[in-house]
PDB file of C-alpha atoms in Angstrom:
ATOM      1  CA  MET A   1      20.899  34.869 -33.410  1.00  0.00           C
ATOM      2  CA  ASN A   2      19.755  34.818 -37.015  1.00  0.00           C
ATOM      3  CA  LEU A   3      21.288  37.953 -38.541  1.00  0.00           C
ATOM      4  CA  LYS A   4      19.610  37.415 -41.912  1.00  0.00           C
ATOM      5  CA  PHE A   5      16.193  37.627 -40.198  1.00  0.00           C
ATOM      6  CA  TRP A   6      16.976  41.114 -38.903  1.00  0.00           C
ATOM      7  CA  LEU A   7      18.569  42.442 -42.109  1.00  0.00           C
ATOM      8  CA  THR A   8      15.827  41.480 -44.589  1.00  0.00           C
ATOM      9  CA  ALA A   9      12.288  42.705 -45.055  1.00  0.00           C
ATOM     10  CA  ALA A  10       9.410  40.587 -43.838  1.00  0.00           C
ATOM     11  CA  GLU A  11       6.969  38.876 -46.159  1.00  0.00           C
ATOM     12  CA  PRO A  12       4.571  40.053 -47.551  1.00  0.00           C
ATOM     13  CA  ARG A  13       6.633  43.112 -48.316  1.00  0.00           C
ATOM     14  CA  SER A  14       3.698  45.443 -48.924  1.00  0.00           C
ATOM     15  CA  ARG A  15       2.434  44.897 -45.369  1.00  0.00           C
ATOM     16  CA  TYR A  16       5.968  45.302 -44.010  1.00  0.00           C
ATOM     17  CA  ALA A  17       6.422  48.570 -45.931  1.00  0.00           C
ATOM     18  CA  LEU A  18       3.113  49.885 -44.612  1.00  0.00           C
ATOM     19  CA  LEU A  19       4.019  49.009 -41.004  1.00  0.00           C
ATOM     20  CA  LEU A  20       7.464  50.557 -41.437  1.00  0.00           C
ATOM     21  CA  ALA A  21       6.078  53.786 -42.906  1.00  0.00           C
ATOM     22  CA  ILE A  22       3.445  54.141 -40.195  1.00  0.00           C
ATOM     23  CA  GLY A  23       6.043  53.472 -37.521  1.00  0.00           C
ATOM     24  CA  VAL A  24       8.469  56.067 -38.870  1.00  0.00           C
ATOM     25  CA  VAL A  25       5.754  58.727 -39.136  1.00  0.00           C
ATOM     26  CA  VAL A  26       4.549  58.040 -35.596  1.00  0.00           C
ATOM     27  CA  MET A  27       8.069  58.012 -34.120  1.00  0.00           C
ATOM     28  CA  MET A  28       9.095  61.206 -35.914  1.00  0.00           C
ATOM     29  CA  SER A  29       5.936  63.009 -34.816  1.00  0.00           C
ATOM     30  CA  LEU A  30       6.348  61.877 -31.202  1.00  0.00           C
ATOM     31  CA  THR A  31       9.964  62.995 -31.055  1.00  0.00           C
ATOM     32  CA  TYR A  32       9.428  66.307 -32.893  1.00  0.00           C
ATOM     33  CA  PRO A  33       9.998  68.442 -29.763  1.00  0.00           C
ATOM     34  CA  ILE A  34      13.382  66.759 -29.294  1.00  0.00           C
ATOM     35  CA  TRP A  35      14.861  66.809 -32.800  1.00  0.00           C
ATOM     36  CA  HIS A  36      13.379  70.047 -34.164  1.00  0.00           C
ATOM     37  CA  PRO A  37      15.470  72.392 -31.965  1.00  0.00           C
ATOM     38  CA  GLY A  38      18.527  70.206 -32.597  1.00  0.00           C
ATOM     39  CA  GLY A  39      18.744  71.053 -36.293  1.00  0.00           C
ATOM     40  CA  PRO A  40      19.382  68.868 -39.328  1.00  0.00           C
ATOM     41  CA  GLY A  41      21.938  66.598 -37.671  1.00  0.00           C
ATOM     42  CA  MET A  42      19.594  65.700 -34.853  1.00  0.00           C
ATOM     43  CA  ALA A  43      16.737  65.242 -37.331  1.00  0.00           C
ATOM     44  CA  ALA A  44      18.843  62.806 -39.368  1.00  0.00           C
ATOM     45  CA  PHE A  45      19.761  60.856 -36.245  1.00  0.00           C
ATOM     46  CA  ALA A  46      16.095  60.736 -35.181  1.00  0.00           C
ATOM     47  CA  ALA A  47      15.075  59.517 -38.652  1.00  0.00           C
ATOM     48  CA  VAL A  48      17.615  56.687 -38.595  1.00  0.00           C
ATOM     49  CA  ALA A  49      16.613  55.703 -35.057  1.00  0.00           C
ATOM     50  CA  ALA A  50      12.915  55.794 -36.005  1.00  0.00           C
ATOM     51  CA  THR A  51      13.566  53.611 -39.050  1.00  0.00           C
ATOM     52  CA  VAL A  52      15.490  51.020 -37.022  1.00  0.00           C
ATOM     53  CA  LEU A  53      12.853  50.915 -34.270  1.00  0.00           C
ATOM     54  CA  SER A  54      10.049  50.660 -36.820  1.00  0.00           C
ATOM     55  CA  HIS A  55      11.853  47.854 -38.639  1.00  0.00           C
ATOM     56  CA  VAL A  56      12.232  45.855 -35.431  1.00  0.00           C
ATOM     57  CA  SER A  57       8.607  46.522 -34.480  1.00  0.00           C
ATOM     58  CA  ALA A  58       7.341  45.466 -37.909  1.00  0.00           C
ATOM     59  CA  LYS A  59       9.383  42.262 -37.774  1.00  0.00           C
ATOM     60  CA  PHE A  60       7.962  41.401 -34.346  1.00  0.00           C
ATOM     61  CA  ILE A  61       4.397  42.210 -35.443  1.00  0.00           C
ATOM     62  CA  MET A  62       4.657  40.095 -38.586  1.00  0.00           C
ATOM     63  CA  ARG A  63       6.337  37.212 -36.792  1.00  0.00           C
ATOM     64  CA  GLY A  64       3.381  36.597 -34.467  1.00  0.00           C
TER      65      GLY A  64
END
């Protein structure tokens, strides 16, 4: 497994940043009923999870 592939942004970076931002907004809005009652700790965990999932999704989208 190529670890550098997963730890760096995709090229072109502007498209990657747009895909990442859209993914985070969508994931946070979909999971709002879960993290909102959980407080700030749960919101932080949801934000990190949304960022990781959006990063992986953006890498897969830009690969193909």
